[in-house]
Coordinates of C-alpha atoms in Angstrom, one line a residue:
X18 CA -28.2 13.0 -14.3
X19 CA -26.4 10.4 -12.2
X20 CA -23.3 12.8 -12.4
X21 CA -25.5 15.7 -11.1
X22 CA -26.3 13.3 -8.0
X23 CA -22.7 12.1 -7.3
X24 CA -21.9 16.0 -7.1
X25 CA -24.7 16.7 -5.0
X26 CA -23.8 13.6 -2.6
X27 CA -20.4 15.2 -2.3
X28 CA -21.7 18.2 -1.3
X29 CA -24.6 16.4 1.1
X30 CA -21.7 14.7 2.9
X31 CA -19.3 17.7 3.1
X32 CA -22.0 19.5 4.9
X33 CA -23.2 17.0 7.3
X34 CA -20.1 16.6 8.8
X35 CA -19.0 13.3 6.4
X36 CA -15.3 14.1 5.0
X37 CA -15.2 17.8 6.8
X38 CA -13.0 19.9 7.4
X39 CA -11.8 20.8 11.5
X40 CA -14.0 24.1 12.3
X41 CA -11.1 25.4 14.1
X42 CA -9.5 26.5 10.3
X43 CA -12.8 28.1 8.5
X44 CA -13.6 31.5 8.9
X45 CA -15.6 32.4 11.8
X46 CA -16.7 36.1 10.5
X47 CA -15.8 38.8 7.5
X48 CA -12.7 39.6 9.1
X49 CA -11.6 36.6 9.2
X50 CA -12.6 35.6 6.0
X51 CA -11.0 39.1 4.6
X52 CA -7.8 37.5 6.3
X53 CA -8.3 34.4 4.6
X54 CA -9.1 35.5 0.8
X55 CA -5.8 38.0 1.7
X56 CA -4.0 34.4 2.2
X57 CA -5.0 33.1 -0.9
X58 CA -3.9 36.1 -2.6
X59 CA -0.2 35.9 -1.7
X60 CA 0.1 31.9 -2.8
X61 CA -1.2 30.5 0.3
X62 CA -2.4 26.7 -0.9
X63 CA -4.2 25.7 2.4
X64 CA -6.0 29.2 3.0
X65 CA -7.1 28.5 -1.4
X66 CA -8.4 25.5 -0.1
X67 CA -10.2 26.9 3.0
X68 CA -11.6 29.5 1.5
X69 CA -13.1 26.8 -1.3
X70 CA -14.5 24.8 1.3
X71 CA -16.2 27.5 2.6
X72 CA -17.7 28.5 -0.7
X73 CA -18.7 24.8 -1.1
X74 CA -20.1 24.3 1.7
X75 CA -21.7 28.1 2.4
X76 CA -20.2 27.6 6.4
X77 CA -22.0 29.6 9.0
X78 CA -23.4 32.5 7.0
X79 CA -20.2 33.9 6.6
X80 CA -20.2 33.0 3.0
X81 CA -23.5 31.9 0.7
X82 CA -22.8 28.8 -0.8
X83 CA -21.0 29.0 -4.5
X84 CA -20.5 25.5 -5.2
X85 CA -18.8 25.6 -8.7
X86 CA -16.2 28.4 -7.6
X87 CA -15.7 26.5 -4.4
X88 CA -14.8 23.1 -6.5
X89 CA -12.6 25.4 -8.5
X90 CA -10.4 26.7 -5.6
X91 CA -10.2 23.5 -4.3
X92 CA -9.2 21.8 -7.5
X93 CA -6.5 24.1 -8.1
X94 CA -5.1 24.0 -4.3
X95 CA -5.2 19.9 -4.7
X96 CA -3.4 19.9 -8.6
X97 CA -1.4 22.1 -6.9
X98 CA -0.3 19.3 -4.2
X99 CA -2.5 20.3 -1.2
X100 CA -3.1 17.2 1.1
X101 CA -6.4 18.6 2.3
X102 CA -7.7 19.3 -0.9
X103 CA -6.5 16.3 -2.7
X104 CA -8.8 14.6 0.1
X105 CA -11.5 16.0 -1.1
X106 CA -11.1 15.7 -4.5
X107 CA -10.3 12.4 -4.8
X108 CA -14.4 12.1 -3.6
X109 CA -15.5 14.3 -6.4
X110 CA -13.3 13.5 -9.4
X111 CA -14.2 10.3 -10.0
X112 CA -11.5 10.4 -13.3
X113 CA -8.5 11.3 -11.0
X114 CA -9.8 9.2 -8.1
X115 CA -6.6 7.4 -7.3
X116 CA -4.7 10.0 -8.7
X117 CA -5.8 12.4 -6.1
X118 CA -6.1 9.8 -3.1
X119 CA -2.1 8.8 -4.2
X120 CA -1.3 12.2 -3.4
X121 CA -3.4 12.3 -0.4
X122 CA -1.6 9.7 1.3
X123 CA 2.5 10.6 0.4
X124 CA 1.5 14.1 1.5
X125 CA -0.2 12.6 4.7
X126 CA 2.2 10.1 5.6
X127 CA 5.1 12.7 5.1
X128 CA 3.7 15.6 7.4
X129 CA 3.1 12.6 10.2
X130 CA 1.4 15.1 12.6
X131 CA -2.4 14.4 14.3
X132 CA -4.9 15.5 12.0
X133 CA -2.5 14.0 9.0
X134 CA -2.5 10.5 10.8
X135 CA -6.5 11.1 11.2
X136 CA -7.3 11.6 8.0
X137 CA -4.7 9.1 6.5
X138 CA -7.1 7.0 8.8
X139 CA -9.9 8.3 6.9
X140 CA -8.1 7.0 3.4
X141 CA -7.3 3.7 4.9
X142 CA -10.8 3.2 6.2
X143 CA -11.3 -0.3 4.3
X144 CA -8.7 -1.8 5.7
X145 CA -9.3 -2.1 9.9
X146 CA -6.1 -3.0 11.0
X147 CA -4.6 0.1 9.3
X148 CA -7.4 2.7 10.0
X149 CA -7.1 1.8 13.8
X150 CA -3.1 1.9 13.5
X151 CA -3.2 5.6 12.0
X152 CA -6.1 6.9 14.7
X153 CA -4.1 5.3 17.5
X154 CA -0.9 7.5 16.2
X155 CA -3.5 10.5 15.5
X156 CA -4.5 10.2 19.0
X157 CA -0.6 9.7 20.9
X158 CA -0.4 12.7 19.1
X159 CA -2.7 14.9 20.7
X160 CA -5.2 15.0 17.6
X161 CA -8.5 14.4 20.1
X162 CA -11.0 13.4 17.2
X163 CA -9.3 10.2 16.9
X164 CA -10.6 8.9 20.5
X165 CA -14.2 8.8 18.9
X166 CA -13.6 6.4 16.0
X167 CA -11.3 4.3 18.1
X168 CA -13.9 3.7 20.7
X169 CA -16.3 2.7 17.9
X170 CA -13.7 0.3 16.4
X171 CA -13.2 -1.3 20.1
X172 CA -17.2 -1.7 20.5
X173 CA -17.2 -3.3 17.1
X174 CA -19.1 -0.5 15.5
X175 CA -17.4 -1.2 12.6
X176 CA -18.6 -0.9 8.8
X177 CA -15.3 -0.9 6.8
X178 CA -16.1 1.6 4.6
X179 CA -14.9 5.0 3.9
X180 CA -18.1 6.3 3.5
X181 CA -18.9 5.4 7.0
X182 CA -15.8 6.7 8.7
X183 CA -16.9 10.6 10.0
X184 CA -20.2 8.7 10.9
X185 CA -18.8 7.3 13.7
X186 CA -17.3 10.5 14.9
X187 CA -20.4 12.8 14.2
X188 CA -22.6 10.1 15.0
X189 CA -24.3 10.7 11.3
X190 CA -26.5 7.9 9.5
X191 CA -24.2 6.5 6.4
X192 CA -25.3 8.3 3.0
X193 CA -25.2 6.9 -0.3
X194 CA -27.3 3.4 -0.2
X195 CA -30.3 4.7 -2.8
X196 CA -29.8 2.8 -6.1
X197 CA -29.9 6.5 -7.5
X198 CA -26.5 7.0 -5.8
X199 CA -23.3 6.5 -6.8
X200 CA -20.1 7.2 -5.0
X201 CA -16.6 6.2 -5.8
X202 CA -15.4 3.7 -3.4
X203 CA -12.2 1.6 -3.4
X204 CA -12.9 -1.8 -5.4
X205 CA -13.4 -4.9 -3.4
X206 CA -10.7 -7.1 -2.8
X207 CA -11.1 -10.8 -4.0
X208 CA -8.7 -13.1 -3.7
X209 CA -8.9 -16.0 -6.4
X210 CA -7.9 -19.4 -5.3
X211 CA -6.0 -22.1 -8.0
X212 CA -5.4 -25.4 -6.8
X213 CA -2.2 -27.3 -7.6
X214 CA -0.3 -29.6 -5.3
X215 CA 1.4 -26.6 -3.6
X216 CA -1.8 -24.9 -2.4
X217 CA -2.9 -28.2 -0.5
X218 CA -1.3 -31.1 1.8
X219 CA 1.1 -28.2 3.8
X220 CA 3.5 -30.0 5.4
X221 CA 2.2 -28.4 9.0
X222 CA 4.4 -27.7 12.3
X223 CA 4.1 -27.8 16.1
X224 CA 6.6 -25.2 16.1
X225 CA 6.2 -21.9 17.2
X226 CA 9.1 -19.4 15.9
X227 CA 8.3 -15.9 18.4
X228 CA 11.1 -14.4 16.8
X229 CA 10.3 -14.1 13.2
X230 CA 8.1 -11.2 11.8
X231 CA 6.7 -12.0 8.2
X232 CA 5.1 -9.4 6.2
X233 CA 3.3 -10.1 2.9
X234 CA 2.2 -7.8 0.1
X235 CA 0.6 -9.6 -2.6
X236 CA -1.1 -6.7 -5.3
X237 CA -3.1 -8.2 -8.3
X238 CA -6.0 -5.4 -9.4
X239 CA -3.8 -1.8 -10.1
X240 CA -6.5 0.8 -10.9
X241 CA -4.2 2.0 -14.0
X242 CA -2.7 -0.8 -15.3
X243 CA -3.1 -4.8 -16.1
X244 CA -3.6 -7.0 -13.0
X245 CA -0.8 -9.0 -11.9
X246 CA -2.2 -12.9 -12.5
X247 CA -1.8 -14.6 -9.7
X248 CA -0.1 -12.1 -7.2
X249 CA -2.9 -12.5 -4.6
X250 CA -2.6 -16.4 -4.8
X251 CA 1.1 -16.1 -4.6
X252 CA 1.0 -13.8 -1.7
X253 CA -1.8 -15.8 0.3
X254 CA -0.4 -19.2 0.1
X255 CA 3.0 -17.3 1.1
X256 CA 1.3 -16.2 4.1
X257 CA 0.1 -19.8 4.9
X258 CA 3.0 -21.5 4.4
X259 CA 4.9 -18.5 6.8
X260 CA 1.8 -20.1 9.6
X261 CA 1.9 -23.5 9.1
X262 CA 4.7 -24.7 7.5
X263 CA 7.5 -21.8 9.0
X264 CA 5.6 -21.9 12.5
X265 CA 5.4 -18.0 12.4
X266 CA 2.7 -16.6 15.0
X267 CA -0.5 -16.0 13.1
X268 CA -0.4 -12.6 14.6
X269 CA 3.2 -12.4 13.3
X270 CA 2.3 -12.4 10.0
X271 CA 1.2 -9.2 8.4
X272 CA -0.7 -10.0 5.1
X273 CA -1.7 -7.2 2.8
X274 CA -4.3 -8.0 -0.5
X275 CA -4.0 -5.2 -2.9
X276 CA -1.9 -2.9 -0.9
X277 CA -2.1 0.8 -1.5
X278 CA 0.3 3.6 -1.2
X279 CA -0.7 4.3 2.6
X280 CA -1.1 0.9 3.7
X281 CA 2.2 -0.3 2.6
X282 CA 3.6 2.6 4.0
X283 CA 1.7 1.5 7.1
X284 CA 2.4 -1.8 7.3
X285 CA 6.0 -1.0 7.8
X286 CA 6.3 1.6 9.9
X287 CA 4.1 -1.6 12.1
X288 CA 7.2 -3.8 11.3
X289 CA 9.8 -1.0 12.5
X290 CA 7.6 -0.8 15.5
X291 CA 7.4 -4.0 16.2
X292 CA 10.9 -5.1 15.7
X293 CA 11.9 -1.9 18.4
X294 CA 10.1 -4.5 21.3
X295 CA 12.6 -7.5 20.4
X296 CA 16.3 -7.3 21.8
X297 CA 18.9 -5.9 19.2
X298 CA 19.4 -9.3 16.8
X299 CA 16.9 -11.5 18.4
X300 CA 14.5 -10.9 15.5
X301 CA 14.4 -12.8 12.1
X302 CA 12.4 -11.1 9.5
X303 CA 10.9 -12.2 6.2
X304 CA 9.5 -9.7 3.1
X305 CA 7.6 -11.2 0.7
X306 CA 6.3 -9.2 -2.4
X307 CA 4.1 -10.4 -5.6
X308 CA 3.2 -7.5 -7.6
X309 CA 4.5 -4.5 -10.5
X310 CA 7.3 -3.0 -10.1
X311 CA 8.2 -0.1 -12.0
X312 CA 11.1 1.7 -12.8
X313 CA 11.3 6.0 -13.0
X314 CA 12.3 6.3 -16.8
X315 CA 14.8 9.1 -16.1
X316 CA 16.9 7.7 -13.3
X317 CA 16.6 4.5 -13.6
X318 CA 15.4 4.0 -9.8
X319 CA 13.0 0.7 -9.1
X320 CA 10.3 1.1 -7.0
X321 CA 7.6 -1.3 -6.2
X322 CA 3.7 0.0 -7.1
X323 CA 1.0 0.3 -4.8
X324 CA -2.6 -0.8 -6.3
X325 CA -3.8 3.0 -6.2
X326 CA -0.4 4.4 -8.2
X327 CA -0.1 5.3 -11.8
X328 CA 3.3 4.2 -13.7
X329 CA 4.2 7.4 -14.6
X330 CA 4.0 9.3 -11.1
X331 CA 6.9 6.9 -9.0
X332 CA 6.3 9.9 -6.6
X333 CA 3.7 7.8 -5.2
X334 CA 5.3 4.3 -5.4
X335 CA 7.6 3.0 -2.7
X336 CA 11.4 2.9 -3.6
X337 CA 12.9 -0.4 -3.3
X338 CA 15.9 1.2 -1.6
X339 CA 14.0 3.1 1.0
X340 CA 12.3 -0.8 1.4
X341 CA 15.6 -2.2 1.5
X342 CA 16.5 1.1 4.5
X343 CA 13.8 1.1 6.4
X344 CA 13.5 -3.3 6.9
X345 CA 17.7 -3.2 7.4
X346 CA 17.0 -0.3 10.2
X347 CA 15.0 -2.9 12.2
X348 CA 18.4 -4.7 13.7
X349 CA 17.3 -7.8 12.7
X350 CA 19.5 -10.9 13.0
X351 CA 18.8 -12.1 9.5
X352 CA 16.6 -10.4 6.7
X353 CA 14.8 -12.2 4.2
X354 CA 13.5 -10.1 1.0
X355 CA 11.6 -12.4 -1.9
X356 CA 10.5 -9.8 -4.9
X357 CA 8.4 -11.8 -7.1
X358 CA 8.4 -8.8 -9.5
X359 CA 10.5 -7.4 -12.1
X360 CA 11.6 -3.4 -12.5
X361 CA 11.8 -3.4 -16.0
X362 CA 8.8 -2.1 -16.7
X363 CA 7.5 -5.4 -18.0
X364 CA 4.3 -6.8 -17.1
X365 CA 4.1 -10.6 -15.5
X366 CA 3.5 -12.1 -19.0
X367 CA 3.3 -10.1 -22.1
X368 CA 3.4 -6.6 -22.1
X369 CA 4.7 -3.7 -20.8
X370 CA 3.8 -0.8 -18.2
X371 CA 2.3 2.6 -20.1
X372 CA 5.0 4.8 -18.5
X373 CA 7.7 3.4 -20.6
X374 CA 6.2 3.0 -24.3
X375 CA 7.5 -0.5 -25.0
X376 CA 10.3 0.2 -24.0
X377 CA 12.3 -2.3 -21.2
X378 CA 14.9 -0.7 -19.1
X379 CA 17.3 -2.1 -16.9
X380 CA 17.0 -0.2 -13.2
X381 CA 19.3 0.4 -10.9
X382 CA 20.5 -2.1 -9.0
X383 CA 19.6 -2.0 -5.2
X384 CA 22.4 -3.5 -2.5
X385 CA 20.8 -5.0 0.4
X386 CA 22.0 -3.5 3.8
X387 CA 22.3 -4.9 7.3
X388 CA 21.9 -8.5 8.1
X389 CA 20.0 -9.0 4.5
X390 CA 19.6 -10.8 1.5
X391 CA 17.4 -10.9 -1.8
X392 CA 15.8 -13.2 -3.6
X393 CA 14.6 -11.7 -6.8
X394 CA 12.6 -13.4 -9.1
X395 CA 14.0 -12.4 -12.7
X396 CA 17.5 -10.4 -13.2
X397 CA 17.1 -6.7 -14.0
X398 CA 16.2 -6.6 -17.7
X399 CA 13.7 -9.5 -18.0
X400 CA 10.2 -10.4 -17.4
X401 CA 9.0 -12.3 -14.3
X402 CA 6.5 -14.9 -15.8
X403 CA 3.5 -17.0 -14.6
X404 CA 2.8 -20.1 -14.4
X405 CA -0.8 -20.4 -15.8
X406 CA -0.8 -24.3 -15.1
X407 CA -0.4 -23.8 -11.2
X408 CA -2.0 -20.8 -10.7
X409 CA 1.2 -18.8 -9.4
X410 CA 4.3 -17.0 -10.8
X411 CA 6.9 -19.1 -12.0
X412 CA 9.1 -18.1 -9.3
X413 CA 6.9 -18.4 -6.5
X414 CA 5.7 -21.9 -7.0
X415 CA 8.8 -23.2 -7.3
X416 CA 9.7 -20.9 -3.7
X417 CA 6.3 -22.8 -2.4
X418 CA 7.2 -26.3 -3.8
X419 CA 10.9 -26.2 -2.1
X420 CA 9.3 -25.0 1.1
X421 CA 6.8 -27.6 0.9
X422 CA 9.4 -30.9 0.1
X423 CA 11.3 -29.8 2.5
X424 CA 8.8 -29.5 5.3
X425 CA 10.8 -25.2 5.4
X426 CA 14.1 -27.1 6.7
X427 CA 15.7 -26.3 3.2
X428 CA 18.9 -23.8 3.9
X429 CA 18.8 -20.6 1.6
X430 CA 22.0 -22.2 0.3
X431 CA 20.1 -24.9 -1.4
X432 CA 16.9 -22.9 -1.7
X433 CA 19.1 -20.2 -3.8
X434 CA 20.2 -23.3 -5.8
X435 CA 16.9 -24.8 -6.9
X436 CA 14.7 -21.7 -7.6
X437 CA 17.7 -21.0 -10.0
X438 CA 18.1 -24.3 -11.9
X439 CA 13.9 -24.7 -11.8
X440 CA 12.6 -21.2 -12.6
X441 CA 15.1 -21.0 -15.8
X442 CA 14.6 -24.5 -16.9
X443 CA 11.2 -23.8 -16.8
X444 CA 10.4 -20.8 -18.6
X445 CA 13.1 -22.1 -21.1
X446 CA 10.5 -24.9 -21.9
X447 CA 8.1 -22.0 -22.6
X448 CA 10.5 -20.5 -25.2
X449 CA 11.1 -17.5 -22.5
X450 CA 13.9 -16.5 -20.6
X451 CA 13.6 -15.8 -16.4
X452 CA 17.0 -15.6 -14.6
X453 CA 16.6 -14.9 -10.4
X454 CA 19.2 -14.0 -8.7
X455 CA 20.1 -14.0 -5.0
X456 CA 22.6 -11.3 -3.4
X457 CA 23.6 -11.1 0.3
X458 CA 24.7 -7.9 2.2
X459 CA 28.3 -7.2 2.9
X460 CA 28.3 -7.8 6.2
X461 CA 26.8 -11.4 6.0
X462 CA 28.8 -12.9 3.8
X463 CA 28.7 -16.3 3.1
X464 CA 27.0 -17.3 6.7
X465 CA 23.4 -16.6 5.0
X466 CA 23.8 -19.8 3.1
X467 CA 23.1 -22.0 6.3
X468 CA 20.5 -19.7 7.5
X469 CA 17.0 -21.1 7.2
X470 CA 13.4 -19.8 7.5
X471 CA 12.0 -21.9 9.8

């Protein structure tokens, strides 16, 4: 019964305005929708998934309603790899919910025009700062409907829900609050706090640093696979200590719990934007990321995973080189990256990701570029371990403890140094083995050893 409603729901909200489609597209009369079913005939994906919107929905008395063939066209336009349809799919299929929102937003986020950045606004609706940083690109590119939900963000009309989002546009009531109701939402983000002496008594600065730009991903609950203990811990105390200790503008500091696919992707584009107002090599940046990585089985790439991917489709997770591109193609004077993760497929702790079947592999290794280098927790075949004690992964309480003795005057010299000679001391007392390892670019060569954060 419950199922029933869901579908009905779906179908409520389609045709109240809630997650529709732009009338410019559907089919006005017969002839057009002649034209249309003629499109869908000769391969046409986005005319299949029209035309099963209109069945679905019954639009305008050119078609009655046929619900179950309208799901059907739609379905097989969004398996397919139609954006549009994976949109709406991912509302009606609550199995493949992240599988078809994944989709959703690489297809979005590639096509970059208006109505993509609007709805990719639409998919990032529980997270402000990146639903009003899609509709402002939306709207800079011509796509008008944006202009609506902005003003509603600006007058604090705001519920931070996806449900809510074409509410604001079509000025419709949110559905879905009867106890008899159940839609698929994204799950709510809850950070866990641990106490140990690095999460309290922050050695605090006066300092402000206007010319450093941190951004922090921590992701802990993946919808497919085993949390990462600790990640959102890690990544939030990261973010404090980048405020207070570091002196980095609190507005400076982009922090993202449980990132997903479109939101990392947002977040930064936001950095490359950002850095494009600073003078060519004024700009320090810092990259901080506590999460899985994965590696594709076949070439050996590693990418790191958004919350909403699945292991075995890196089409949808975020190549560590393109990372590596896109943060050397801000001009930065210095680039810090810290990967608290490892790309063998390994879980933090015990275990392994599904994709490879037990099976470790060693990826590719990536070479940083511009004025860059890496701290990675483990080395390329092992398994970046917690540290269940402190609340954190071994690696970054020992990146938090350093920071915190030395008030963030520590060079990355001696920095490199210590995480080194702590991290494998330590996980050696726990009968494990975790090896980080530190590589600059070419072109800084041994000058990043006096460089400092703060």
């Amino acid at each position: 019964m419950k199922t029933k409603i869901k579908y009905i729901v779906c179908l409520l909200l389609l045709s109240t305005g809630i997650y529709a489609q732009s009338d410019e597209e559907l089919p006005k009369n017969a002839e057009e929708l002649k034209v249309l079913k003629a499109q869908v005939k000769q391969g046409d994906l986005h005319a299949q998934y029209l035309l099963g919107y209109s069945y679905l929905t019954g639009i305008s008395g050119v078609t009655v309603q046929k619900a179950e063939e309208g799901k059907r066209l739609i379905k097989k336009a969004a398996d397919a790899g139609n954006a549009d349809a994976c949109r709406i799919m991912y509302k009606m299929d609550p199995l493949k919910y992240y599988d078809y929102r994944g989709v959703a937003e690489k297809l979005y986020t590639e096509d970059g025009g208006g109505e993509a950045c609007y709805y990719m606004a639409e998919l990032c609706a529980n997270d402000k700062r990146q639903c009003q940083r899609w509709l402002k690109t939306s709207l800079k590119k011509g796509y008008a409907r944006a202009r609506t939900a902005l003003e509603s963000i600006y007058n604090n009309d705001w519920s931070g829900s996806a449900t809510s989002f074409e509410s604001w546009v079509n000025g419709i009531l949110a559905i879905g609050e009867s106890e008899d109701v159940e839609l698929q939402l994204e799950k709510p983000k809850t950070e866990i706090k641990y106490i140990s002496e690095v999460d309290q008594n922050l050695p605090e600065t006066n300092e402000q640093h206007e010319n450093t730009l941190a951004l922090v991903i921590g992701n802990e609950n993946y919808a497919s696979v085993a949390p990462v203990q600790f990640a959102l811990n890690d990544a939030s105390m990261f973010a404090e200590y980048c405020r207070k200790v570091l002196g980095v503008p609190e507005k400076q500091v982009i922090y993202l719990p449980d990132a997903t696919y479109g939101s990392l992707v947002g977040a930064v584009a936001d950095v490359k934007n950002i850095a494009e107002t600073f003078p060519e090599g004024e700009l320090n940046l810092i990259f901080y990321y506590a999460g899985h990585g994965i590696p594709n089985e076949q070439t050996k790439d590693a990418y790191l995973m958004p919350v909403d991917a699945d292991p075995q489709k890196t089409n949808i997770c975020y190549p560590t080189g393109k990372l590596i591109s896109d943060l050397a193609s801000t001009g930065a004077r210095s680039i810090v990256v810290f990967l608290d993760a490892c790309f063998s497929g390994a879980q933090r702790g015990e275990g392994v990701l599904a994709e490879n079947r037990g099976v470790v592999i060693k990826p590719k290794e990536v070479s940083p570029k511009g004025q860059m280098v890496m701290f990675s927790s483990a080395m390329g075949d092992e398994t970046a371990w917690p540290y269940k004690e402190k609340g954190h992964g071994l690696f970054t309480y020992f990146l938090l403890k350093k920071l915190q003795q030395s008030a963030g005057e520590t060079t990355l010299d001696e920095l490199s140094d210590y995480l080194v000679m702590q991290v494998r001391r330590q996980s050696a007392l726990n009968l494990k083995k975790q090896t980080p390892t530190v590589v600059p670019s070419t072109a800084v060569g041994e000058e990043w050893r006096e460089w400092k954060l703060k």
